[in-house]
mmCIF file with all atom_site columns, C-alpha atoms and ligand atoms in Angstrom:
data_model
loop_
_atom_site.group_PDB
_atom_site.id
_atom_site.type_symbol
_atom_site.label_atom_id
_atom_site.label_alt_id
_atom_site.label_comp_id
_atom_site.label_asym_id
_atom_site.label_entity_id
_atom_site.label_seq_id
_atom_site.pdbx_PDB_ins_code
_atom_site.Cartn_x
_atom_site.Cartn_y
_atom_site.Cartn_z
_atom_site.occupancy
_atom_site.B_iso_or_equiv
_atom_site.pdbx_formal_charge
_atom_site.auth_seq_id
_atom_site.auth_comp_id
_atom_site.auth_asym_id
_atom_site.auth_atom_id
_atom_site.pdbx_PDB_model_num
ATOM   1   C  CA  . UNK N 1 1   ? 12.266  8.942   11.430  1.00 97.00 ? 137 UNK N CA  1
ATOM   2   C  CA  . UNK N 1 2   ? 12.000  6.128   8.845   1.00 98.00 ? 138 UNK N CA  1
ATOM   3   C  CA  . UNK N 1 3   ? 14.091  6.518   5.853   1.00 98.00 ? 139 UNK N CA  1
ATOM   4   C  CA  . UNK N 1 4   ? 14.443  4.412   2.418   1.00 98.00 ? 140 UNK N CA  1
ATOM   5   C  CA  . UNK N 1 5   ? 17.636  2.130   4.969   1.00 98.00 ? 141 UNK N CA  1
ATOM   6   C  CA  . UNK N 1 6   ? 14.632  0.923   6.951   1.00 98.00 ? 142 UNK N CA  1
ATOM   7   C  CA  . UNK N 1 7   ? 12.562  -0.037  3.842   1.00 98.00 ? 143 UNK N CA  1
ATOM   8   C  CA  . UNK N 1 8   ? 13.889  -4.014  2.754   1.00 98.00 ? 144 UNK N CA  1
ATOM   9   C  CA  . UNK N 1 9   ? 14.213  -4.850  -0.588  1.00 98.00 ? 145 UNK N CA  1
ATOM   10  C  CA  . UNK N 1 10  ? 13.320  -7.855  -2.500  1.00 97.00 ? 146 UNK N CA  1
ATOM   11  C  CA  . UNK N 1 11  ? 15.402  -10.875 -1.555  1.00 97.00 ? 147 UNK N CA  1
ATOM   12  C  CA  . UNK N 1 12  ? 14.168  -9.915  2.210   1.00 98.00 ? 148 UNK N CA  1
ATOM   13  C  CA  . UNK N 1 13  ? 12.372  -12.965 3.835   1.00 98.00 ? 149 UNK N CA  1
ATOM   14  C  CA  . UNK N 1 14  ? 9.896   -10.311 5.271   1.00 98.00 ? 150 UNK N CA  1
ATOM   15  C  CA  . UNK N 1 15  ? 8.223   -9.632  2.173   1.00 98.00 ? 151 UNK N CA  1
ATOM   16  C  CA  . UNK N 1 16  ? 7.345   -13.400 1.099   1.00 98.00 ? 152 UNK N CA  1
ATOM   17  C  CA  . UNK N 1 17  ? 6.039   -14.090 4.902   1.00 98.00 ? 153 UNK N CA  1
ATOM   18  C  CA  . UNK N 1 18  ? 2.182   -13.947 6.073   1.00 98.00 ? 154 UNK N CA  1
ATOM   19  C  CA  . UNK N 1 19  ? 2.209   -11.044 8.602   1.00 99.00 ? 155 UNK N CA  1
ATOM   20  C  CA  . UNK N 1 20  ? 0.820   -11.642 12.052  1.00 98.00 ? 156 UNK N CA  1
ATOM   21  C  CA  . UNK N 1 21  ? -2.868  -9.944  13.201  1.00 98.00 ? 157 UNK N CA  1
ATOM   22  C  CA  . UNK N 1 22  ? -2.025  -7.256  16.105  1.00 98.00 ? 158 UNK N CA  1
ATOM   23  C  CA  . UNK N 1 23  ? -4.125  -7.422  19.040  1.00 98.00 ? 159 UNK N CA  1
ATOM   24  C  CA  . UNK N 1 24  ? -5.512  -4.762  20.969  1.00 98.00 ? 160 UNK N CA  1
ATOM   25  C  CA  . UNK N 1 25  ? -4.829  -2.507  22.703  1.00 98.00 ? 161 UNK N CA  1
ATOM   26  C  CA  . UNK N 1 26  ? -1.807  -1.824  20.814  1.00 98.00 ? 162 UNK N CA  1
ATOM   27  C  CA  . UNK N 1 27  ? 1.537   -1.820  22.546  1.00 98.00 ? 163 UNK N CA  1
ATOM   28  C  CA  . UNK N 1 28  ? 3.047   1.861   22.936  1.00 98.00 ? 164 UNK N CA  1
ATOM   29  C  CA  . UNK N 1 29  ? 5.551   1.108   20.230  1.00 98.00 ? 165 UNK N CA  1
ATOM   30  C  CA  . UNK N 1 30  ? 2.942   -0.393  17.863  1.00 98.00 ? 166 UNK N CA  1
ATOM   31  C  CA  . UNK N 1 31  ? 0.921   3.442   17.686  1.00 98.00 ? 167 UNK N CA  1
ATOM   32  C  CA  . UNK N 1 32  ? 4.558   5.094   17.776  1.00 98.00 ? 168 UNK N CA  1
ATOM   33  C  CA  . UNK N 1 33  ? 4.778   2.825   14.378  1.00 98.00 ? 169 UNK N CA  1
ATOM   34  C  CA  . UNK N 1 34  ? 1.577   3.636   13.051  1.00 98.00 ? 170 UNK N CA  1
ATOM   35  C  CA  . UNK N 1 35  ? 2.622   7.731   13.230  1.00 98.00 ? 171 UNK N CA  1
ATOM   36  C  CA  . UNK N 1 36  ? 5.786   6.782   12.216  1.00 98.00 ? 172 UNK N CA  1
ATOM   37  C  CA  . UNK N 1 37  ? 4.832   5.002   8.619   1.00 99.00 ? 173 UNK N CA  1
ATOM   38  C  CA  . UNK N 1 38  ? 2.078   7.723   7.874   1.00 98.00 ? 174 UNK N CA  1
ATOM   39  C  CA  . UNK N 1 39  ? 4.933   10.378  8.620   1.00 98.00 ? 175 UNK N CA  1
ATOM   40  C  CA  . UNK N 1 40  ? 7.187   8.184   6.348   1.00 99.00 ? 176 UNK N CA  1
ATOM   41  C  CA  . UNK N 1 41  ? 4.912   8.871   3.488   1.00 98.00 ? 177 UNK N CA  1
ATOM   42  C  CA  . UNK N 1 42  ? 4.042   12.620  4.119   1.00 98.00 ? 178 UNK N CA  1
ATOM   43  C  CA  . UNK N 1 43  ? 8.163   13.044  4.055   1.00 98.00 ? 179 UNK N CA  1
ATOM   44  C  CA  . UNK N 1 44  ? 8.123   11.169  0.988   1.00 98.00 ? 180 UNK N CA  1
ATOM   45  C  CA  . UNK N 1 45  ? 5.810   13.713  -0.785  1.00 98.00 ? 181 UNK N CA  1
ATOM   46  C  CA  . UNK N 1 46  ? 7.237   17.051  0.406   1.00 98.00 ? 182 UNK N CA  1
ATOM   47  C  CA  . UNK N 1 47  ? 9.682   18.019  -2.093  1.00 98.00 ? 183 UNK N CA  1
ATOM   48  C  CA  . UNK N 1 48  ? 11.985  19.487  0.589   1.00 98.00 ? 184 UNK N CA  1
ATOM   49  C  CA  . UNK N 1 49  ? 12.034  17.130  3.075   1.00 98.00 ? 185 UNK N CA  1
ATOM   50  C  CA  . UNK N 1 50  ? 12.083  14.053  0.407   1.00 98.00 ? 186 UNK N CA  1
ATOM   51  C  CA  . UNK N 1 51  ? 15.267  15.856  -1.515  1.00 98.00 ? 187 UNK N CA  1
ATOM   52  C  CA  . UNK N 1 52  ? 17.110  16.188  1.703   1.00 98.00 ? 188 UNK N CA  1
ATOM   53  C  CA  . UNK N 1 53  ? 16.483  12.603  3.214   1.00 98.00 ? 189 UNK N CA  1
ATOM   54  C  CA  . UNK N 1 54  ? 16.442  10.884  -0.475  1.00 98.00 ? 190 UNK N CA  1
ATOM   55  C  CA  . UNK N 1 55  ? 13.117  9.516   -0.170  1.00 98.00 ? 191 UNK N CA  1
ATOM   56  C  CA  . UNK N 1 56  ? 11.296  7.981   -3.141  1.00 98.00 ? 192 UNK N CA  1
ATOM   57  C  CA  . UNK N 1 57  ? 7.498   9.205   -3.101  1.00 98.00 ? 193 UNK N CA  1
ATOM   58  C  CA  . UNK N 1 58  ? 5.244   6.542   -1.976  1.00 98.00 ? 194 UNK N CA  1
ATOM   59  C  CA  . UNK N 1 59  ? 1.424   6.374   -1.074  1.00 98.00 ? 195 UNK N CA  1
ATOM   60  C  CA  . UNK N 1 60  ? 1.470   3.570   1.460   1.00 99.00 ? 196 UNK N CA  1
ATOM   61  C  CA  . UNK N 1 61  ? 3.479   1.417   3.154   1.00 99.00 ? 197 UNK N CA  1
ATOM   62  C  CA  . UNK N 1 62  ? 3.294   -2.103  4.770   1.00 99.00 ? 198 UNK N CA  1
ATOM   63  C  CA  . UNK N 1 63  ? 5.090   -3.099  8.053   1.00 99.00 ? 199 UNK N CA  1
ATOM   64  C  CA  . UNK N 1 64  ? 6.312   -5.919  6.487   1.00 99.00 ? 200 UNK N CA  1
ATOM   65  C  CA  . UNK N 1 65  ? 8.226   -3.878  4.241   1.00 99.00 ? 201 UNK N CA  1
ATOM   66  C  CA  . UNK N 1 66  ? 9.953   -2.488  7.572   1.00 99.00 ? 202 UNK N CA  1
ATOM   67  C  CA  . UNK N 1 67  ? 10.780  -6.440  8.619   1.00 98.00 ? 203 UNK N CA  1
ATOM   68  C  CA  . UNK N 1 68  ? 8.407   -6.080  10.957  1.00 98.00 ? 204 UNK N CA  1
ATOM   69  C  CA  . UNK N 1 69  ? 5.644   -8.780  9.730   1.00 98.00 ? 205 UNK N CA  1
ATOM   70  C  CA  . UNK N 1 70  ? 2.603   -7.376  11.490  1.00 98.00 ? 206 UNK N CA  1
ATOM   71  C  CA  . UNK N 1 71  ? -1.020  -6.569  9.401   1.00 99.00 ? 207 UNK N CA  1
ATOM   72  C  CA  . UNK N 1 72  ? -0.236  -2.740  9.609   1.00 99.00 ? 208 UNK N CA  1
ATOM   73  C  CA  . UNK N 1 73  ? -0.507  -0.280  6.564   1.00 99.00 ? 209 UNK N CA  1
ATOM   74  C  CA  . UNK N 1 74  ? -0.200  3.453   6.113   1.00 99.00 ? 210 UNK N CA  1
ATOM   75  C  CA  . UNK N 1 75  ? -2.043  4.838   3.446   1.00 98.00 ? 211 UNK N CA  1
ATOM   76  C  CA  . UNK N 1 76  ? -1.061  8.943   2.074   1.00 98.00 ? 212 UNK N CA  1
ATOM   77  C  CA  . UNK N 1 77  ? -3.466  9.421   -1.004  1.00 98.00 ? 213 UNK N CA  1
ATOM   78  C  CA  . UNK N 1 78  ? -3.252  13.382  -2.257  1.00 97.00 ? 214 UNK N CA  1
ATOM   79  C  CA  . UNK N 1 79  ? -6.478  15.070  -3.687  1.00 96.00 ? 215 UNK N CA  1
ATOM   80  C  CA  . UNK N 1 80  ? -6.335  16.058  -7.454  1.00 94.00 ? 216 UNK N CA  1
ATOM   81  C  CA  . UNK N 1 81  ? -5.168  19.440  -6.562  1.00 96.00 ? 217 UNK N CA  1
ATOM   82  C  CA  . UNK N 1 82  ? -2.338  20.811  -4.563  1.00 90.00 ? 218 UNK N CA  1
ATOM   83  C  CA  . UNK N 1 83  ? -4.491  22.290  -1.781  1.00 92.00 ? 219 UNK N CA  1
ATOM   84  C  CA  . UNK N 1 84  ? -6.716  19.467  -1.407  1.00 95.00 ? 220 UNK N CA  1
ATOM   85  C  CA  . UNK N 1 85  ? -6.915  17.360  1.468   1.00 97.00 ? 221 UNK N CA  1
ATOM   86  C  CA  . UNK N 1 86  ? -5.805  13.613  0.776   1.00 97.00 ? 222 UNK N CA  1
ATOM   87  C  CA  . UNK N 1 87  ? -7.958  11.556  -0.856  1.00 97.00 ? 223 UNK N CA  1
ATOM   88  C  CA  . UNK N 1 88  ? -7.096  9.033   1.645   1.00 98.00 ? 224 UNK N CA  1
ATOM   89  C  CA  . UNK N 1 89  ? -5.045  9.477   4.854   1.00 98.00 ? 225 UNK N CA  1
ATOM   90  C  CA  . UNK N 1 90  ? -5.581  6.476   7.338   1.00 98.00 ? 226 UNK N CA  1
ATOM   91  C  CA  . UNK N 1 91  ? -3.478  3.652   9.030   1.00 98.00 ? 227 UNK N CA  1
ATOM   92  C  CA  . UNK N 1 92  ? -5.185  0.543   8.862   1.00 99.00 ? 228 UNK N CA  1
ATOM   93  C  CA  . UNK N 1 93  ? -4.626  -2.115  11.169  1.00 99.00 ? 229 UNK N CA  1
ATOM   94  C  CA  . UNK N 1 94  ? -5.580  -6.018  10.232  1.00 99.00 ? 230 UNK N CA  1
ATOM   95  C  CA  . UNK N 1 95  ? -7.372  -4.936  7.542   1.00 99.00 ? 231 UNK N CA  1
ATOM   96  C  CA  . UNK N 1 96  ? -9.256  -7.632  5.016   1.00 98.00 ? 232 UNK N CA  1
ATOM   97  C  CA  . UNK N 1 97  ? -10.536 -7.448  2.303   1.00 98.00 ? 233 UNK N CA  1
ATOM   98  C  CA  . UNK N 1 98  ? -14.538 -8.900  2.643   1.00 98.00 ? 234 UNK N CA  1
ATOM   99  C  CA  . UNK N 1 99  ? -15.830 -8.504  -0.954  1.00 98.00 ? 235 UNK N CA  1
ATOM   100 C  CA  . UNK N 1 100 ? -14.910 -7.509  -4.106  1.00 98.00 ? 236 UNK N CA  1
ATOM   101 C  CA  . UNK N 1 101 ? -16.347 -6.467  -7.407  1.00 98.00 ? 237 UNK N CA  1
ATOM   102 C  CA  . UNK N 1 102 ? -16.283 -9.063  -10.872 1.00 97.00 ? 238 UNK N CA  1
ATOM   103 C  CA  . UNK N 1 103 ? -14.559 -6.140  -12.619 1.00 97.00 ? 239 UNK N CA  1
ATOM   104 C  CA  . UNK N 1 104 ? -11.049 -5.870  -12.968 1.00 98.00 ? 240 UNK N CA  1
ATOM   105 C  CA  . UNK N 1 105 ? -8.464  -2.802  -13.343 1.00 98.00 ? 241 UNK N CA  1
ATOM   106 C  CA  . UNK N 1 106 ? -4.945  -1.788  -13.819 1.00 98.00 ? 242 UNK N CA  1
ATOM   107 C  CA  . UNK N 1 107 ? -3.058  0.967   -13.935 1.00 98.00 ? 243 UNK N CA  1
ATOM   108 C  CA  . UNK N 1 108 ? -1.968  2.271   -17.453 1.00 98.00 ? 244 UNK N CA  1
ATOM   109 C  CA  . UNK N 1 109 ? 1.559   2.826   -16.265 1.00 98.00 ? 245 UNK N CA  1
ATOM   110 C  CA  . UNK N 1 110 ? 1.789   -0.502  -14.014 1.00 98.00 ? 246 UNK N CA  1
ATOM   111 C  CA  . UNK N 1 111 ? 3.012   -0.764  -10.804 1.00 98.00 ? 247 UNK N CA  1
ATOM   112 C  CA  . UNK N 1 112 ? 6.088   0.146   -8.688  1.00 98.00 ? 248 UNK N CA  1
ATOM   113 C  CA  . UNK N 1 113 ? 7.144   -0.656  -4.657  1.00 98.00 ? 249 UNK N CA  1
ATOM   114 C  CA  . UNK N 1 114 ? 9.491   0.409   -2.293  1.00 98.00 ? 250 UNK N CA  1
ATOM   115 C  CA  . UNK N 1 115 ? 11.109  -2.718  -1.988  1.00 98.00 ? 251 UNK N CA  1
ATOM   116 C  CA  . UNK N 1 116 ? 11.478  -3.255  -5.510  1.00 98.00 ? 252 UNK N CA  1
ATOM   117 C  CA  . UNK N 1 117 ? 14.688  -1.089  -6.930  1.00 98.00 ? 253 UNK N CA  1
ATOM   118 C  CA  . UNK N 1 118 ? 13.934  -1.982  -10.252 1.00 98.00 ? 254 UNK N CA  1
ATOM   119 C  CA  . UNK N 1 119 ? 11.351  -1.503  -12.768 1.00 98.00 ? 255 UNK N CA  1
ATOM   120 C  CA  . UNK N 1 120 ? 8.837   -4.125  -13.334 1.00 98.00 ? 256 UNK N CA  1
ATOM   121 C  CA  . UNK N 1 121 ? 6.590   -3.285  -16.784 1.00 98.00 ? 257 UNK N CA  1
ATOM   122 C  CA  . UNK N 1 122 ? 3.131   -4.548  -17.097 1.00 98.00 ? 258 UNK N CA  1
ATOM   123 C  CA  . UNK N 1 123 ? -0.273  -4.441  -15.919 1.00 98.00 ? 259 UNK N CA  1
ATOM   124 C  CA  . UNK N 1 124 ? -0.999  -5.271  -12.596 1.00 98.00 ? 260 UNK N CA  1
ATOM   125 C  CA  . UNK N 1 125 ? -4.830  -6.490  -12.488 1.00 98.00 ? 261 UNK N CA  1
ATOM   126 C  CA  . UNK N 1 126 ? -6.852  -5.910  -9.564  1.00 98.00 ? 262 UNK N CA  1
ATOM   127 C  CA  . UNK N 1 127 ? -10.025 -5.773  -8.180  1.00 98.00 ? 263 UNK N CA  1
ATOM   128 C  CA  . UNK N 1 128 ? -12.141 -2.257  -9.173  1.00 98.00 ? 264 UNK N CA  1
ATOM   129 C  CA  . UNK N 1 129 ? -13.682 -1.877  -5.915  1.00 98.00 ? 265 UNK N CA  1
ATOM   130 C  CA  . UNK N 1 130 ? -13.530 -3.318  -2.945  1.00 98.00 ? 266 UNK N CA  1
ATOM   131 C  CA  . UNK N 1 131 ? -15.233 -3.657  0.410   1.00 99.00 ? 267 UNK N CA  1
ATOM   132 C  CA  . UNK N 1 132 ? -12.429 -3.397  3.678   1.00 98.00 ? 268 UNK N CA  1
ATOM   133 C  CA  . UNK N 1 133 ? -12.954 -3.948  7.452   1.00 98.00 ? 269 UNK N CA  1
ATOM   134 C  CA  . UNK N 1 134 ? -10.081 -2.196  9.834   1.00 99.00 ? 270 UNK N CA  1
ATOM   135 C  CA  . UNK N 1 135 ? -9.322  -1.224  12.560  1.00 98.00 ? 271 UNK N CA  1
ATOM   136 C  CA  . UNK N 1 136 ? -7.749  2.161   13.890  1.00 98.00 ? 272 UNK N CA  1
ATOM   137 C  CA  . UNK N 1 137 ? -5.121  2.177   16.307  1.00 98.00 ? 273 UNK N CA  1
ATOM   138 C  CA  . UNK N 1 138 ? -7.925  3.008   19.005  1.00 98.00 ? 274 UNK N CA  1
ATOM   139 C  CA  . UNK N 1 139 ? -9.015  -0.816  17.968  1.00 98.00 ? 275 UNK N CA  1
ATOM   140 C  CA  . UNK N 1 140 ? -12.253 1.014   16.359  1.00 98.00 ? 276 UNK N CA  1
ATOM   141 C  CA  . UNK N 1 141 ? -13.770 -1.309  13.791  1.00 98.00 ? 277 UNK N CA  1
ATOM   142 C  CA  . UNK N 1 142 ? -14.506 0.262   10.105  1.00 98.00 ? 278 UNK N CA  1
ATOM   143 C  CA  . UNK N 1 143 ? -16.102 -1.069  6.971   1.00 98.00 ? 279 UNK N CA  1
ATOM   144 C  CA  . UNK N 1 144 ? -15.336 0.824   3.935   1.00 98.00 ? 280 UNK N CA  1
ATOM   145 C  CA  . UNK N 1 145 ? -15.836 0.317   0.297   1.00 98.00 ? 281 UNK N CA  1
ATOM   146 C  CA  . UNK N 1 146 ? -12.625 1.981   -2.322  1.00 98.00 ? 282 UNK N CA  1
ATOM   147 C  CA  . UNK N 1 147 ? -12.611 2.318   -5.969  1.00 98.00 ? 283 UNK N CA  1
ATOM   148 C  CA  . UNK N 1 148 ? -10.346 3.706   -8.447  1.00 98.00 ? 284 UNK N CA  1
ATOM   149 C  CA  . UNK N 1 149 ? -6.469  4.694   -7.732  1.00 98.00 ? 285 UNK N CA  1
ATOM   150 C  CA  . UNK N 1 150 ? -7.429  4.226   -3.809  1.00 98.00 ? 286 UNK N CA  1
ATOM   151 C  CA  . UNK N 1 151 ? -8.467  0.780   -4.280  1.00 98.00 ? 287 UNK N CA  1
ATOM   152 C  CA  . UNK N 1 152 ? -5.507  -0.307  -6.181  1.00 98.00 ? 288 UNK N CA  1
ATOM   153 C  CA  . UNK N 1 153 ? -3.335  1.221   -3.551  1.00 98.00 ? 289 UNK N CA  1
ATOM   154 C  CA  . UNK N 1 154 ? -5.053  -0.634  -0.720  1.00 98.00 ? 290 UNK N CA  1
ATOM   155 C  CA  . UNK N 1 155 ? -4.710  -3.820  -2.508  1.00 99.00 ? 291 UNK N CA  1
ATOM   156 C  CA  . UNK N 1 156 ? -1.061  -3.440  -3.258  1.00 99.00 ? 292 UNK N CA  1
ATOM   157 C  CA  . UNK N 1 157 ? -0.469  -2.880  0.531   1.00 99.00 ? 293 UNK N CA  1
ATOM   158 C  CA  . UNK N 1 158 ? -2.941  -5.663  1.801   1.00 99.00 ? 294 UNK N CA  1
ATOM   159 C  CA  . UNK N 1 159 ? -0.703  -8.048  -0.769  1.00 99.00 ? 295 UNK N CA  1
ATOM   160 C  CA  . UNK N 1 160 ? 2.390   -7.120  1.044   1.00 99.00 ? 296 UNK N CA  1
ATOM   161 C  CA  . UNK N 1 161 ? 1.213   -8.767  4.546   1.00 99.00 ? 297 UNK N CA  1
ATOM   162 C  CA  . UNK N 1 162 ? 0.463   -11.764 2.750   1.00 98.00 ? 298 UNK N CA  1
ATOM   163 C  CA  . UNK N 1 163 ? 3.848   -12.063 1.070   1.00 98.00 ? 299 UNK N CA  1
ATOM   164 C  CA  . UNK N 1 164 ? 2.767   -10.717 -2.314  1.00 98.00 ? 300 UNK N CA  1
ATOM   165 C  CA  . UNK N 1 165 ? 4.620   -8.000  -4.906  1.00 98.00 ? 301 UNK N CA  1
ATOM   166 C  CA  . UNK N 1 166 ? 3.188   -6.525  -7.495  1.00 98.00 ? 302 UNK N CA  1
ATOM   167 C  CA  . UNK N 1 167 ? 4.964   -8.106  -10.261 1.00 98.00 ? 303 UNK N CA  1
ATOM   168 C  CA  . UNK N 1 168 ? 3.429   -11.584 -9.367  1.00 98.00 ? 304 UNK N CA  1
ATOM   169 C  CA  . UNK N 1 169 ? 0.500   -10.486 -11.156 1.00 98.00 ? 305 UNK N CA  1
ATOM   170 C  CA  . UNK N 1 170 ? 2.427   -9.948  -14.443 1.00 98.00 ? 306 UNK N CA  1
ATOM   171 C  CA  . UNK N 1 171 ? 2.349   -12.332 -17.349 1.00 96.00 ? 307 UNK N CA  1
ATOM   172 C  CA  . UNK N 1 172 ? 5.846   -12.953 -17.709 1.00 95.00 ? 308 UNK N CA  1
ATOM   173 C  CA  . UNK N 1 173 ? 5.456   -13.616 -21.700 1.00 97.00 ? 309 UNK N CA  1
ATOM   174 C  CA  . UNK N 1 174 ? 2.687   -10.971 -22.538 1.00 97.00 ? 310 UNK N CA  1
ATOM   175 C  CA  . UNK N 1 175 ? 3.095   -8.531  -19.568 1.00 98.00 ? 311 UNK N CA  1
ATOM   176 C  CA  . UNK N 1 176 ? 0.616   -5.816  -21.026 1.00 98.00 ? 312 UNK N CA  1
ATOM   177 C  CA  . UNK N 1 177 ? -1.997  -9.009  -22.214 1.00 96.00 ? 313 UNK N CA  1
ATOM   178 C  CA  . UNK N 1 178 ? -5.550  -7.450  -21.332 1.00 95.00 ? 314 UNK N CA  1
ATOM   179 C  CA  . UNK N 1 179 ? -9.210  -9.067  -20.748 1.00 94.00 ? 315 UNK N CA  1
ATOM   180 C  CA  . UNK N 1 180 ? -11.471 -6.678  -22.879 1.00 92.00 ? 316 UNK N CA  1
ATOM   181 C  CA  . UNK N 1 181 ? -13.524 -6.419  -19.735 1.00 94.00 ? 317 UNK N CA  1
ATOM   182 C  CA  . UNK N 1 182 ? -10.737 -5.046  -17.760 1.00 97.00 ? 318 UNK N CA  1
ATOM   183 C  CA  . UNK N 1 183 ? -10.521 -1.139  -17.808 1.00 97.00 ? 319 UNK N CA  1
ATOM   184 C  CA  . UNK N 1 184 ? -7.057  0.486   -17.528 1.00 98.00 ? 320 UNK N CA  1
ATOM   185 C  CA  . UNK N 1 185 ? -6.914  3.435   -15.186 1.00 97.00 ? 321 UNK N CA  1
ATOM   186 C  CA  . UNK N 1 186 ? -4.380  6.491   -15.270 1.00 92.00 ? 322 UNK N CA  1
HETATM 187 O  O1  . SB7 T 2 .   ? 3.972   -0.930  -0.640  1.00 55.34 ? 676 SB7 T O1  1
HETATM 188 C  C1  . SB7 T 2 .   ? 4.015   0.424   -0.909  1.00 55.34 ? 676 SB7 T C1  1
HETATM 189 N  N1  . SB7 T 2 .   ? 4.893   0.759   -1.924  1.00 55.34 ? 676 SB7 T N1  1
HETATM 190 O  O2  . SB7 T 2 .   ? 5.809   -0.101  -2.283  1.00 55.34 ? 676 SB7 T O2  1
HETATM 191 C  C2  . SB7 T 2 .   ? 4.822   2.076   -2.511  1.00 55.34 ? 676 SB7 T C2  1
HETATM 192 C  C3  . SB7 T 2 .   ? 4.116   2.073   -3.852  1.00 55.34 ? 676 SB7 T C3  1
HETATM 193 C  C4  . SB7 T 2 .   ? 2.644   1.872   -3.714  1.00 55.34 ? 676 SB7 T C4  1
HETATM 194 C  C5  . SB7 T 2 .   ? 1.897   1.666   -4.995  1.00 55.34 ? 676 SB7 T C5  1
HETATM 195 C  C6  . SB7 T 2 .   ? 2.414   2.049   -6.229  1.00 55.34 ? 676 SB7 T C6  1
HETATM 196 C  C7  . SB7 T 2 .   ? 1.675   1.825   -7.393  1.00 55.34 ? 676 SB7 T C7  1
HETATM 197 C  C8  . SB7 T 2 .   ? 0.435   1.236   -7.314  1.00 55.34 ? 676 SB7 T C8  1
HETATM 198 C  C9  . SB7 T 2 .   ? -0.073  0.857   -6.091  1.00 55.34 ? 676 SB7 T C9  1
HETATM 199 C  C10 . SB7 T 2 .   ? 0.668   1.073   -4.941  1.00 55.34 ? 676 SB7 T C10 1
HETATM 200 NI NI1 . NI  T 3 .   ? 4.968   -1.997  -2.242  1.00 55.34 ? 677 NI  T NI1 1
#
């Protein structure tokens, strides 16, 4: 099973690289990954399992961020309530983003990572909504369209196979500077 020793940290040439497109079909080990990162992030929520294998929560996770620089994400989004199904439960493999809205958002609270042991204040501006084509591990094309806390999420894991962390969005002298037009989520 993964565990927070498999996730790199900042420093880790992995995370600044341009991960590679997978091909189809995948290779056995590439859908034993895919299960294996969604898993990751299902441990990572359950209060039991994430207490006994010290896992900080997360809601996706980027190969790269396993040194393994391939375009593959795992995406665990829970529903408002406890009972609900996820908002968003899908591995998404070479997934691009093919158009985005004008409109801007952040998070009120800002952004954190995996790979960053540290906290980073400030708002993280990204695109509202935005249009994505994937593909399953079955090689099935989709075209979807996120908004709101998903959206965010998606970008912050597309930015990760392109060698970008969150904080590279933050103004370094005014790190909670807003646009008017850009609303804060959260
Ligand atoms: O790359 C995944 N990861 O580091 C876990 C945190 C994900 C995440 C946290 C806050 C806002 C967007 C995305
Ligand atoms: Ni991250």
């Amino acid at each position: 099973m993964i565990t927070m020793e498999d996730i790199v940290r900042e420093g880790h040439p992995a995370l600044r690289q341009k991960a590679e497109e997978l091909s189809f079909p995948l290779s056995k080990e590439e859908v034993i990954l895919a299960e294996e990162m969604l898993t990751f992030l299902r441990n990572s929520q359950d209060p039991e399992i994430s207490e006994k294998y010290g896992l900080r929560a997360g809601v996706g996770l980027a190969a790269p961020q396993l040194a393994i620089s391939k375009r593959m994400i795992a995406l665990l989004i829970p529903g408002e309530y406890e009972d609900d199904s996820p908002e968003l439960e899908q591995v998404m493999i070479n997934p691009k983003i093919i158009s985005h809205s004008v409109e801007g958002v952040c998070l009120k609270d800002g952004e954190g990572c995996l790979s960053v042991d540290r906290e980073v204040p400030g708002f993280v501006v990204r695109h509202s909504r935005v249009t994505v084509s994937y593909q399953d591990t079955t090689g099935k094309t989709y075209k979807k369209r996120f908004k709101g806390y998903p959206a965010i999420v998606l970008q912050h894991e597309i930015d990760h196979l392109n060698g970008i962390m969150f904080y590279d969005y933050i103004d370094e002298n005014e790190p909670f500077a807003l646009d008017d037009d850009i609303s804060v989520l959260g």
